[in-house]
Coordinates of C-alpha atoms and ligand atoms in Angstrom, one line a residue:
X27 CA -10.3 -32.2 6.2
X28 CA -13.9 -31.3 5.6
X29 CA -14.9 -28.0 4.9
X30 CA -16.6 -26.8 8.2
X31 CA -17.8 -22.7 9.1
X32 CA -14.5 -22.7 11.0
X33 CA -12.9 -23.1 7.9
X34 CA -12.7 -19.8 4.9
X35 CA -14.9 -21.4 1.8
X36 CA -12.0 -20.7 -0.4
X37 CA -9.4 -22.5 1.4
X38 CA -8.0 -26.1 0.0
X39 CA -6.2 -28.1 1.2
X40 CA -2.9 -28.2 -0.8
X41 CA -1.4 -31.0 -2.5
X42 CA 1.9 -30.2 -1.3
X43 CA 1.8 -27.6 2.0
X44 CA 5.5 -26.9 0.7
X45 CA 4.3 -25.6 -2.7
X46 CA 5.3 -21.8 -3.3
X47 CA 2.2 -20.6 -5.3
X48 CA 3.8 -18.2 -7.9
X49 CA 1.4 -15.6 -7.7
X50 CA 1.7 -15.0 -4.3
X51 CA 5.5 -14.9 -3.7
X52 CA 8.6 -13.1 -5.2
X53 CA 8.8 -13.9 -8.8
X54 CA 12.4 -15.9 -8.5
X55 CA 11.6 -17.1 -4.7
X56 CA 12.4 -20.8 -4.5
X57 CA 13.4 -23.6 -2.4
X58 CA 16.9 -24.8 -2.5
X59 CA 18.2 -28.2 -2.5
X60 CA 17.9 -28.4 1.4
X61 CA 14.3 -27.1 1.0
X62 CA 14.7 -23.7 2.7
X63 CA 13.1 -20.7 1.0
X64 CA 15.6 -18.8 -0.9
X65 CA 14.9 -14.6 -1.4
X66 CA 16.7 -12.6 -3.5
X67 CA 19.0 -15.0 -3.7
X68 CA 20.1 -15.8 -0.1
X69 CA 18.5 -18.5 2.1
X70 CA 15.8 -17.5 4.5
X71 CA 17.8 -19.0 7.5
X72 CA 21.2 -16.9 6.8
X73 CA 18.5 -13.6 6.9
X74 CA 17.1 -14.8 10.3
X75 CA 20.4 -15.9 11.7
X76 CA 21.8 -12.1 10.5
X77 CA 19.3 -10.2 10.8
X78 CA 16.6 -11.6 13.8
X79 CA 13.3 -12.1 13.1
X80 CA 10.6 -10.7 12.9
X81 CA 12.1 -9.4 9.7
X82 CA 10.4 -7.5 6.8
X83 CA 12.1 -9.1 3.6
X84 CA 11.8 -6.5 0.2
X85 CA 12.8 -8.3 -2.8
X86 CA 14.4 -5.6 -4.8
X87 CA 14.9 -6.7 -8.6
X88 CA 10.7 -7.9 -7.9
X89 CA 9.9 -4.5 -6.7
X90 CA 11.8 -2.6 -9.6
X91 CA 10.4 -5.2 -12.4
X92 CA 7.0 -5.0 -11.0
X93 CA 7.7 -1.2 -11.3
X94 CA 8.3 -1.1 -14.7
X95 CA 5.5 -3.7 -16.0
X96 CA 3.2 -1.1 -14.7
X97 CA 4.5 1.6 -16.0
X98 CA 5.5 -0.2 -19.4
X99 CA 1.0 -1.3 -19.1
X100 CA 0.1 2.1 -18.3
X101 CA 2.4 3.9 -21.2
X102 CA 0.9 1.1 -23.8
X103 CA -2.8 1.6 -23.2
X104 CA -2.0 5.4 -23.2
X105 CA -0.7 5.2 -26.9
X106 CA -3.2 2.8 -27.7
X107 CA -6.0 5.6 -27.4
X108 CA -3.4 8.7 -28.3
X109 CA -2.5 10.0 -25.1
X110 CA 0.3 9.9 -22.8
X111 CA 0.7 9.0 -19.0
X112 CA 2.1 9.5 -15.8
X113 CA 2.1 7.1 -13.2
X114 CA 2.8 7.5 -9.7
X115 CA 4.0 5.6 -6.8
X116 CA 1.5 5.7 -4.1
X117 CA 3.8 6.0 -1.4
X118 CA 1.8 5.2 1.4
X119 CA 2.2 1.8 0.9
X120 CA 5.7 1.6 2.0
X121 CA 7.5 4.6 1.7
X122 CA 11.6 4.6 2.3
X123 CA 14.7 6.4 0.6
X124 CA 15.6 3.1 -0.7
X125 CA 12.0 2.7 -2.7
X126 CA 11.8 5.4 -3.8
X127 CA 15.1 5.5 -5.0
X128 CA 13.9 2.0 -7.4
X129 CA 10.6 3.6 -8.4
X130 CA 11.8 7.0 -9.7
X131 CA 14.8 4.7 -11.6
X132 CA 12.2 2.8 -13.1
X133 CA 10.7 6.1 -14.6
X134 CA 7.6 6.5 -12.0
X135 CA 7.0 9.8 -10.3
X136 CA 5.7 9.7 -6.2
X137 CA 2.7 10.3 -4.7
X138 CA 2.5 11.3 -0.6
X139 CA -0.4 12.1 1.7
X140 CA 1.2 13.6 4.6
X141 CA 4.4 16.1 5.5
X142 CA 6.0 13.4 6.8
X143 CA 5.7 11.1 3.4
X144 CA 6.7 14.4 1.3
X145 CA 9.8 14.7 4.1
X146 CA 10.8 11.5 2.8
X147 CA 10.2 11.7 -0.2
X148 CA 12.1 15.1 -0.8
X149 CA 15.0 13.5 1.3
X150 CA 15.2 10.5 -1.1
X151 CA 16.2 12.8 -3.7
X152 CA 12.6 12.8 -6.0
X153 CA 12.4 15.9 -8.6
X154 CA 9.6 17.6 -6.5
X155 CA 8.2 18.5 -10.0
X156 CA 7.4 14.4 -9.9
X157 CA 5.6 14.4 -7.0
X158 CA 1.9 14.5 -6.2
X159 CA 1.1 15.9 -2.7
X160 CA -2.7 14.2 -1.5
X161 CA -4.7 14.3 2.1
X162 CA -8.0 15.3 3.4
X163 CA -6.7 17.5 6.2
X164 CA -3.4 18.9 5.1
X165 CA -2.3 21.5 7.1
X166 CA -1.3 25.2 5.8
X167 CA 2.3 24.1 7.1
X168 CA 2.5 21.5 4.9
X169 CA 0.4 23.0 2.2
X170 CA 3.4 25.8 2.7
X171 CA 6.2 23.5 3.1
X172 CA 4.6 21.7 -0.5
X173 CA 4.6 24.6 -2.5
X174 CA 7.9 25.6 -1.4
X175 CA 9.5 22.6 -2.9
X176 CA 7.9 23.0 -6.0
X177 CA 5.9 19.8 -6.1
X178 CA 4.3 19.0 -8.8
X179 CA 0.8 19.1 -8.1
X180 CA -1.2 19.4 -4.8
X181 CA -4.7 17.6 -5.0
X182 CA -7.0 19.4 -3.3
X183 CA -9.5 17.4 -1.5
X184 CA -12.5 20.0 -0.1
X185 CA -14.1 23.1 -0.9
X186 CA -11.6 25.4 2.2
X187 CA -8.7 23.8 0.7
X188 CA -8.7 25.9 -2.7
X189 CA -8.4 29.1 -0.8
X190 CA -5.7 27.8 1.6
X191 CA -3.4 26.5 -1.3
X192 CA -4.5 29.5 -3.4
X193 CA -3.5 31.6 -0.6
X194 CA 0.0 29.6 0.4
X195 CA 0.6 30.2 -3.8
X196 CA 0.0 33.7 -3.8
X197 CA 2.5 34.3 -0.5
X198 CA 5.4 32.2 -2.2
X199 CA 4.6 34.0 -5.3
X200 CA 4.3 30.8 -7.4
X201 CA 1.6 29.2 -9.3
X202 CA 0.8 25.9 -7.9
X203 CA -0.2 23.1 -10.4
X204 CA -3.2 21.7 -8.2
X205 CA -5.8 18.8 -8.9
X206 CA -9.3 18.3 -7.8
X207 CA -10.1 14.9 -6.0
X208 CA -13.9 14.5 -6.9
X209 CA -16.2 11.3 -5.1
X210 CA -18.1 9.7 -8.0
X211 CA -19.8 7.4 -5.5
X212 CA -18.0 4.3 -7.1
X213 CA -16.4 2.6 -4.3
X214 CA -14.9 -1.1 -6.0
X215 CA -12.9 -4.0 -4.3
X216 CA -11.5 -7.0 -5.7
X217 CA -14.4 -8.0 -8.2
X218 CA -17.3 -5.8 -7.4
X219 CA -18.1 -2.1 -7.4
X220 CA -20.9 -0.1 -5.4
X221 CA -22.0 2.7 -7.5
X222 CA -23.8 5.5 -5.5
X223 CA -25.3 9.0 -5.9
X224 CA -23.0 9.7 -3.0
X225 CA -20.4 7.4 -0.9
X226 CA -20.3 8.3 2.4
X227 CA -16.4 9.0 2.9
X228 CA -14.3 11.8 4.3
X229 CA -12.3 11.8 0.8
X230 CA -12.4 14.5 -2.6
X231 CA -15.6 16.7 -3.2
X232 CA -18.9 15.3 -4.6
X233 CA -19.5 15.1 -8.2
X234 CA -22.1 18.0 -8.7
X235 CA -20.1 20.2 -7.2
X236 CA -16.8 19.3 -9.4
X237 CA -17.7 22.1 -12.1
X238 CA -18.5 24.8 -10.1
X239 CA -15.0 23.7 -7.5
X240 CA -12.8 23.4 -10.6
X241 CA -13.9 27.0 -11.9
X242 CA -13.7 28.3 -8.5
X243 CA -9.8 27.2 -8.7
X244 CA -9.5 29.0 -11.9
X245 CA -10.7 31.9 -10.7
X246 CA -7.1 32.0 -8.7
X247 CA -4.3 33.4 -10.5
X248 CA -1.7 31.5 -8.3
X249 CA -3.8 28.1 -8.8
X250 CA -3.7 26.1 -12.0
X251 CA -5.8 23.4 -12.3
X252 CA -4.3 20.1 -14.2
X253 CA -7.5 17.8 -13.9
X254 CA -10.0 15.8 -12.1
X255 CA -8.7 13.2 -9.8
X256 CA -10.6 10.3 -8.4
X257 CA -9.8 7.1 -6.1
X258 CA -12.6 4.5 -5.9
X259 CA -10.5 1.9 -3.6
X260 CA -8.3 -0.5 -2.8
X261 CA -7.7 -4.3 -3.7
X262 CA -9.6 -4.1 -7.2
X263 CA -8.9 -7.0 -9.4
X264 CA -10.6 -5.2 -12.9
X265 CA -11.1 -2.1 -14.4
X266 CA -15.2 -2.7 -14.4
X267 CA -15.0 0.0 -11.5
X268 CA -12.2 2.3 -12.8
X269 CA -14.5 2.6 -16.1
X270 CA -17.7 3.8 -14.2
X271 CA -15.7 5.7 -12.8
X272 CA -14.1 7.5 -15.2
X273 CA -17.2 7.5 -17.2
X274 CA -19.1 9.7 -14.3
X275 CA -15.9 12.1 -14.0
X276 CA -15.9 12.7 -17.5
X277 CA -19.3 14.9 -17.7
X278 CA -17.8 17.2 -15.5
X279 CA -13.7 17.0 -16.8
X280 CA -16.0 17.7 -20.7
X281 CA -17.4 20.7 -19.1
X282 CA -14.3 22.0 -17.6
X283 CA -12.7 21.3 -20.8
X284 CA -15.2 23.0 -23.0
X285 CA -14.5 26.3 -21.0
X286 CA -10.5 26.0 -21.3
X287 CA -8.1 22.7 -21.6
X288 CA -8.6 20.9 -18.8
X289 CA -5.1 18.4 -19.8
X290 CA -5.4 15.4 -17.5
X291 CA -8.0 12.9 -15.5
X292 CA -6.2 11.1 -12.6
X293 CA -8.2 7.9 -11.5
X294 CA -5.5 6.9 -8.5
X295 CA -4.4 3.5 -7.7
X296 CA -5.8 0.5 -6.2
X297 CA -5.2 -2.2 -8.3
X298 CA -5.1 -6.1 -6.4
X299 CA -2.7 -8.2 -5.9
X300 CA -2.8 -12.1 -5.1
X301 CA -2.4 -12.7 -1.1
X302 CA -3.4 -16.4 -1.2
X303 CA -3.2 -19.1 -4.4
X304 CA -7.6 -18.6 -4.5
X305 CA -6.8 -14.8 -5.8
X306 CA -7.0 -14.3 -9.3
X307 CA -5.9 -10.8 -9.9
X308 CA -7.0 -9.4 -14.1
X309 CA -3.3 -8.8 -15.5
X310 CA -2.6 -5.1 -15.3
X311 CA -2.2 -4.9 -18.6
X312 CA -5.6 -5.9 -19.7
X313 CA -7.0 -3.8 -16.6
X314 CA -4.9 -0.6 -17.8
X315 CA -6.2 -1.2 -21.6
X316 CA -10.1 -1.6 -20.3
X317 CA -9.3 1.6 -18.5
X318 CA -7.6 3.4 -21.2
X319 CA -10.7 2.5 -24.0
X320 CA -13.3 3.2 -21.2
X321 CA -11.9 7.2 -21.0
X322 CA -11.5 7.1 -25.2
X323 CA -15.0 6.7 -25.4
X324 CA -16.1 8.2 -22.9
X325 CA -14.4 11.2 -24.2
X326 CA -15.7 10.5 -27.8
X327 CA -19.1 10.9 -26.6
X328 CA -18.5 14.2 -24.8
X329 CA -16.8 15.6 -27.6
X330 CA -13.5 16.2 -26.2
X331 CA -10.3 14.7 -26.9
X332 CA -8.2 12.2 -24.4
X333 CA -6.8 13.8 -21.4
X334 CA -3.4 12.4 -20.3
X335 CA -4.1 9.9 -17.7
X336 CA -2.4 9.5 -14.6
X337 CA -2.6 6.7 -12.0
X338 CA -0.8 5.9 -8.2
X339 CA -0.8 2.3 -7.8
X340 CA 0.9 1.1 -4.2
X341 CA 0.2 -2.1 -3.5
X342 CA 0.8 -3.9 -6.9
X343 CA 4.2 -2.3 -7.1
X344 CA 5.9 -2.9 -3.4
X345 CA 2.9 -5.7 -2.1
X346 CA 3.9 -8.9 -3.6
X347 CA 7.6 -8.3 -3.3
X348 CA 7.5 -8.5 0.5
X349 CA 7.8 -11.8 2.8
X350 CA 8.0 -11.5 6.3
X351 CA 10.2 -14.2 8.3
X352 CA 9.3 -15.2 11.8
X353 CA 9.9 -18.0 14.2
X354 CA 7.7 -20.4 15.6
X355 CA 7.5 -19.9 19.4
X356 CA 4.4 -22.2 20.6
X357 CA 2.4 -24.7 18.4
X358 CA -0.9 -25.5 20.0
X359 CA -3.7 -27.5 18.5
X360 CA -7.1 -26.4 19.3
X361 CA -10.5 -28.6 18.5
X362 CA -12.8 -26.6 16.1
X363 CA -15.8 -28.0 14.7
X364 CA -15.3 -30.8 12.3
X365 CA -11.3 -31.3 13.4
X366 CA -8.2 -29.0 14.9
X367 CA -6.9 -25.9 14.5
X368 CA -3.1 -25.4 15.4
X369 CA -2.5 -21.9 16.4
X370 CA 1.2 -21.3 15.5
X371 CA 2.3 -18.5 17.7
X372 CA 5.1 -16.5 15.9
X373 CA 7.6 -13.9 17.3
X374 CA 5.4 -11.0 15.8
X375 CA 2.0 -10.2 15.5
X376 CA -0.5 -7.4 14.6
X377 CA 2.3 -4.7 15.1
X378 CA 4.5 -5.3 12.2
X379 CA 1.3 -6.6 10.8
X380 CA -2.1 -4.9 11.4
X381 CA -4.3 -5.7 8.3
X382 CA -5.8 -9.0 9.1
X383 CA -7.1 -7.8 12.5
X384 CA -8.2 -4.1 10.7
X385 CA -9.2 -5.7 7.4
X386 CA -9.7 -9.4 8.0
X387 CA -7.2 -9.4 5.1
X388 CA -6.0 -12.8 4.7
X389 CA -2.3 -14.3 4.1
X390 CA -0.5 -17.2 2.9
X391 CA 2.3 -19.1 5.5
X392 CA 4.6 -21.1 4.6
X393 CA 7.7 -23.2 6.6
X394 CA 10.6 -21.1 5.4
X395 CA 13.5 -22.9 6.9
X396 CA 12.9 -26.5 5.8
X397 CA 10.3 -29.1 3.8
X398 CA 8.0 -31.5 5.1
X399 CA 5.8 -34.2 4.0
X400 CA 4.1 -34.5 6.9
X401 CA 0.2 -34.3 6.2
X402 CA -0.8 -30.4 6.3
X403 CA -2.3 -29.5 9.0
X404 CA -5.0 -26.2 9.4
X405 CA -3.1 -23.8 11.2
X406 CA -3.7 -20.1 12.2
X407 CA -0.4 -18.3 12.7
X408 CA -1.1 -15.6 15.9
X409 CA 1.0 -13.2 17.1
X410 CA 2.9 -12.3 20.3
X411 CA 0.7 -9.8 21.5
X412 CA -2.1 -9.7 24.3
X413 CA -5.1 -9.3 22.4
X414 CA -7.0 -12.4 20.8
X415 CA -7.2 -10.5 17.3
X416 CA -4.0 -10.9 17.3
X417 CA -3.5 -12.8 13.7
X418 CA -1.4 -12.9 10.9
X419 CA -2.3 -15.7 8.9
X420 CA -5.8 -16.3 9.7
X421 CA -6.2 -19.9 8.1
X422 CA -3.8 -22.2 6.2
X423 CA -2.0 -25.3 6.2
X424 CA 1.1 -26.0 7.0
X425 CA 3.0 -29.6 7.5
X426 CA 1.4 -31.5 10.3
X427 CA 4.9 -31.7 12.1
X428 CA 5.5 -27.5 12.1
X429 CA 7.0 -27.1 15.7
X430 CA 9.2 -24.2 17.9
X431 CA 11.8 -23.1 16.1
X432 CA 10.6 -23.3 12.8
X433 CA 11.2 -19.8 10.3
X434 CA 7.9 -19.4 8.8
X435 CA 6.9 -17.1 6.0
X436 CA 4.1 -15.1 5.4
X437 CA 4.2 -14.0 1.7
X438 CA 2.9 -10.6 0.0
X439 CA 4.0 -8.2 3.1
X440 CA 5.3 -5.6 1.0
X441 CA 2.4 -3.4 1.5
X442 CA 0.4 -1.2 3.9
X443 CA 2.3 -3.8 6.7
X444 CA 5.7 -2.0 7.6
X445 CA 3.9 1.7 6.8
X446 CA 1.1 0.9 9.5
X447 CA 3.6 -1.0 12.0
X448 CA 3.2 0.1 15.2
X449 CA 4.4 -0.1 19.0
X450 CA 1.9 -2.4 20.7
X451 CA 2.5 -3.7 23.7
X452 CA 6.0 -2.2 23.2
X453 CA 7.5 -4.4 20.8
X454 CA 9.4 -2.7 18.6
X455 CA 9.2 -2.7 15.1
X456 CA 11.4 -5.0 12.9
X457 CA 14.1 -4.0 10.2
X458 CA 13.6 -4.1 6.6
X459 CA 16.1 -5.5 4.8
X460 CA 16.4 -6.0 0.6
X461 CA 17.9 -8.6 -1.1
X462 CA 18.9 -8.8 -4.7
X463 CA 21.6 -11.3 -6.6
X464 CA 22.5 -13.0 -3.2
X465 CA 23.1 -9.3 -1.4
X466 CA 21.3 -8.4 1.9
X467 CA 20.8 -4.6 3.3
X468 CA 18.9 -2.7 5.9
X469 CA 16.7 -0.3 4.3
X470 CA 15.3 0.4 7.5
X471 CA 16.6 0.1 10.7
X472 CA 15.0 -1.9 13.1
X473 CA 13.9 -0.3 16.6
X474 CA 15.3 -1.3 20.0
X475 CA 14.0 -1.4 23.0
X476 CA 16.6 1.4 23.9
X477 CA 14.1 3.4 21.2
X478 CA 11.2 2.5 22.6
X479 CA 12.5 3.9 26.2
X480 CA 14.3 6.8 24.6
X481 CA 11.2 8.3 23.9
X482 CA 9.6 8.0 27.6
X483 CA 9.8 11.5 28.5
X484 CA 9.1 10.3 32.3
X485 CA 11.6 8.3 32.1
X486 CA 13.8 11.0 31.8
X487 CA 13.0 13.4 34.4
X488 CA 14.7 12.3 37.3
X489 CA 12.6 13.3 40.2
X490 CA 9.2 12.0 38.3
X491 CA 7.7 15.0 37.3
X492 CA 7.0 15.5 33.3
X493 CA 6.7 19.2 33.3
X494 CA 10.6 19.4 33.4
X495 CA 10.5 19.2 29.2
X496 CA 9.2 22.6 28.7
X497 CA 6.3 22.7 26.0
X498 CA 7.7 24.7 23.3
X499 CA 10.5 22.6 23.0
X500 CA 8.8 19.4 22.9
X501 CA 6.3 20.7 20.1
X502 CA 9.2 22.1 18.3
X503 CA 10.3 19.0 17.5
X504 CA 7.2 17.8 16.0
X505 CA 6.9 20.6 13.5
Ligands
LLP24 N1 -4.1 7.0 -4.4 C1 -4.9 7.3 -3.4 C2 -5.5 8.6 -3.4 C3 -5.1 6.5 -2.3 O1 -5.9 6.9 -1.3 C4 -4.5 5.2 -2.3 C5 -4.7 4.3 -1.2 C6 -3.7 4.9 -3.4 C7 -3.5 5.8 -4.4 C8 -2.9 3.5 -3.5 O2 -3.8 2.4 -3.5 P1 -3.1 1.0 -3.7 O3 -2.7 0.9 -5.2 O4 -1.9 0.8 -2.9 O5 -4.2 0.0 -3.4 N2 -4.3 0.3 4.4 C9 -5.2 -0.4 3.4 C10 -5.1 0.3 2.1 C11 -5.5 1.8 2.2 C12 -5.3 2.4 0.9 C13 -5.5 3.9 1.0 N3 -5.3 4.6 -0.2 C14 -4.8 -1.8 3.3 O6 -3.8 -2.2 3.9 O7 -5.4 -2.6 2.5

């Protein structure tokens, strides 16, 4: 099929529309000798007929190996310039007792932004001491609730924040371990960076302000400040960005440093992962080394030795060991310029999958439940939802014959797609379930509709009127 505007300039048309692309799926996801996808060992069919689809798939041995590659690339480009490491799971990406459970096994410590993410985190049994507490607009409750727990260190993100934490400190009696999260106007994604005087983000304090913030913080007996801590973005496929980065941060960590130790430099997470067969993602390793030689020199020239280095990659750890199975409710081929489009409409949509209609973020399908060599045919898969964005898999192909009833597939879902799930059009969110050596579990529950009407305080007042749930008790609950 010809190439037309309709059609993503990176998109080919595959060979074989059966073909798993190893970089985009599950390391040991295969086809068995029926052709259906297997996961974790277990057919994609005996998931759907257990479990219902839509259904959020988490391959665990993938998630724990990817884990402990980064971790093992981080800890090797550490010693390769004398320093040591610590790197973090960047919780937001999909955050459950379960994962962290596999991350803090595999030797990573947990990074949350919200009291809801440290709630979990806490609850999953993390050594608080291992946990990094992040957000632009935490609130002295959870600044409170933080430092109670002992977490390890709260990154403080604007210029009010170092009195509130100081403050919450002081009351418990404790000195909080705290870093600052400084804007060095690099913003990077996938292969390019944008480096700026400023970026115009609500995120960290800007750079010529990080000296005179970090001595302000050490002016405060209950505050003790571990380092600098910078995030440029999200989706980066090599360290060309990280090293700016780091490079600007460093001017300010070498003053800081030259007044007392300043032991650490956190440059956050971000690192890419392949979402169709045209991404090419630097290995980590490589990226973590280019990092690693970037802060060595960087530090050589400012005179100052290597801070330990931290990091909080998300994505790279849970992102690629994710698939989520639906089935195929409509198939309907559309004429676009140059040929057809068949919009597959699945059983989901943009709830249990938001980021191609927030981020144009694109996907790969494939038919899950069966082969085909029927010629592949451009297809969009679309959700179930009433709303025209509604996509999942913006453009592929899949085999010509794809019809109702098929289990489709759409790999790399690990990430950001269960954490920013949501209740649209009141379908309720779907299960997650993890597979390893042939074993399937619920990780998360699935919701009902029974949930979704549980929670419709009119629907509980029996003559109507919704000021029968007296206030208090209703925000009580949402402390
Ligand atoms: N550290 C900080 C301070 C962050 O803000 C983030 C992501 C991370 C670490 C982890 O980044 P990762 O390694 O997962 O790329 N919802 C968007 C991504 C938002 C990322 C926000 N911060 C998406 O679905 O692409």
């Amino acid at each position: 099929m010809a190439t037309t505007a309709a059609i993503p300039g990176w998109l080919r048309v595959p060979d074989d529309a059966n073909a798993l692309a190893p970089q985009v799926w599950p390391e040991r996801a295969h086809r068995d000798a029926d052709g259906r996808l297997v996961l974790g060992g277990l057919p994609a069919t005996e998931l759907a007929e257990r479990f219902g689809t839509p259904l959020y798939v988490i391959d665990e041995s993938d998630a724990r190996a990817r884990a402990a590659r980064i971790l093992a690339a981080f800890e090797a480009a550490a010693a390769s310039v004398d320093t040591t490491v610590t790197v973090y799971y960047a919780g937001k990406a999909f955050l459950s007792g379960a994962v962290v459970r596999w991350v803090t096994e595999a030797g990573l410590a947990v990074d949350v932004c919200t009291g809801g993410e440290l709630a979990v985190a806490l609850a999953s049994g993390a050594d608080p001491a291992r946990i990094g507490f992040h957000g632009n607009n935490k609130s002295v409750a959870e600044i409170e609730r933080a430092v109670a727990a002992g977490v390890g260190a709260i990154i403080i993100d604007s210029e009010v924040e170092i009195e509130r934490v100081a403050d919450a400190a002081a009351r418990a009696g404790r000195v909080q371990r705290v870093r600052l999260r400084v804007n060095s106007g690099v913003h990077a994604s996938t292969h390019e960076f944008l480096a700026t005087a400023h970026e115009d983000q609500k995120f960290g304090v800007s750079l010529e302000r990080a000296v005179e913030l970090g001595t302000r913080i050490r002016s405060h007996a209950s505050l003790d400040l571990l380092g600098l801590h910078c995030h440029i973005g999200s989706q980066i496929f090599d360290s060309a960005g990280f090293a700016e980065s780091a490079e600007r941060l460093l001017a300010a960590h070498a003053e800081l440093d030259r007044v007392a130790p300043l032991p650490e430099l956190n440059l956050g997470g971000g690192f890419g992962i392949a979402y169709t067969s045209a991404d090419d993602p630097t290995p980590i390793e490589q990226i973590a080394l280019g990092i690693a030689e970037a802060v060595a020199s960087g530090c050589h020239a400012h005179g100052v030795p290597v801070p330990k280095l931290a990091f909080e990659p998300g994505r790279s750890i849970i992102g690629p060991a994710g698939v989520t199975l639906y089935t195929v409710g409509t198939v309907k081929p559309v004429p676009i310029e140059g040929g057809w489009r068949h919009y597959v409409s699945v059983d989901g949509g943009m709830s249990d999958n938001a980021r191609a209609a927030l981020y144009g973020a694109d996907y790969t399908v494939r038919l899950a439940s069966r082969i085909s060599h029927e010629p592949p045919a451009l297809v969009r898969v679309a959700g179930k939802h009433c709303e025209s964005g509604d996509i999942v898999v913006d453009a592929d192909y899949l085999p010509h014959d794809v019809a109702p009833g098929d289990l489709v597939a759409v790999a790399a879902t690990g990430a950001y797609c269960w954490s920013l799930a949501n209740n649209y059009n009141h379908v309720p969110r779907p299960p997650v379930v993890a597979v390893r050596d042939g074993v399937a579990r619920v990780i998360v529950r699935g919701e009902t509709e029974a949930d979704l009407l549980a929670r419709d305080a009119g629907l509980d007042a029996p003559d109507g009127r919704d000021d029968i749930v007296a206030p208090a008790a209703a925000e009580g609950t949402r402390a």
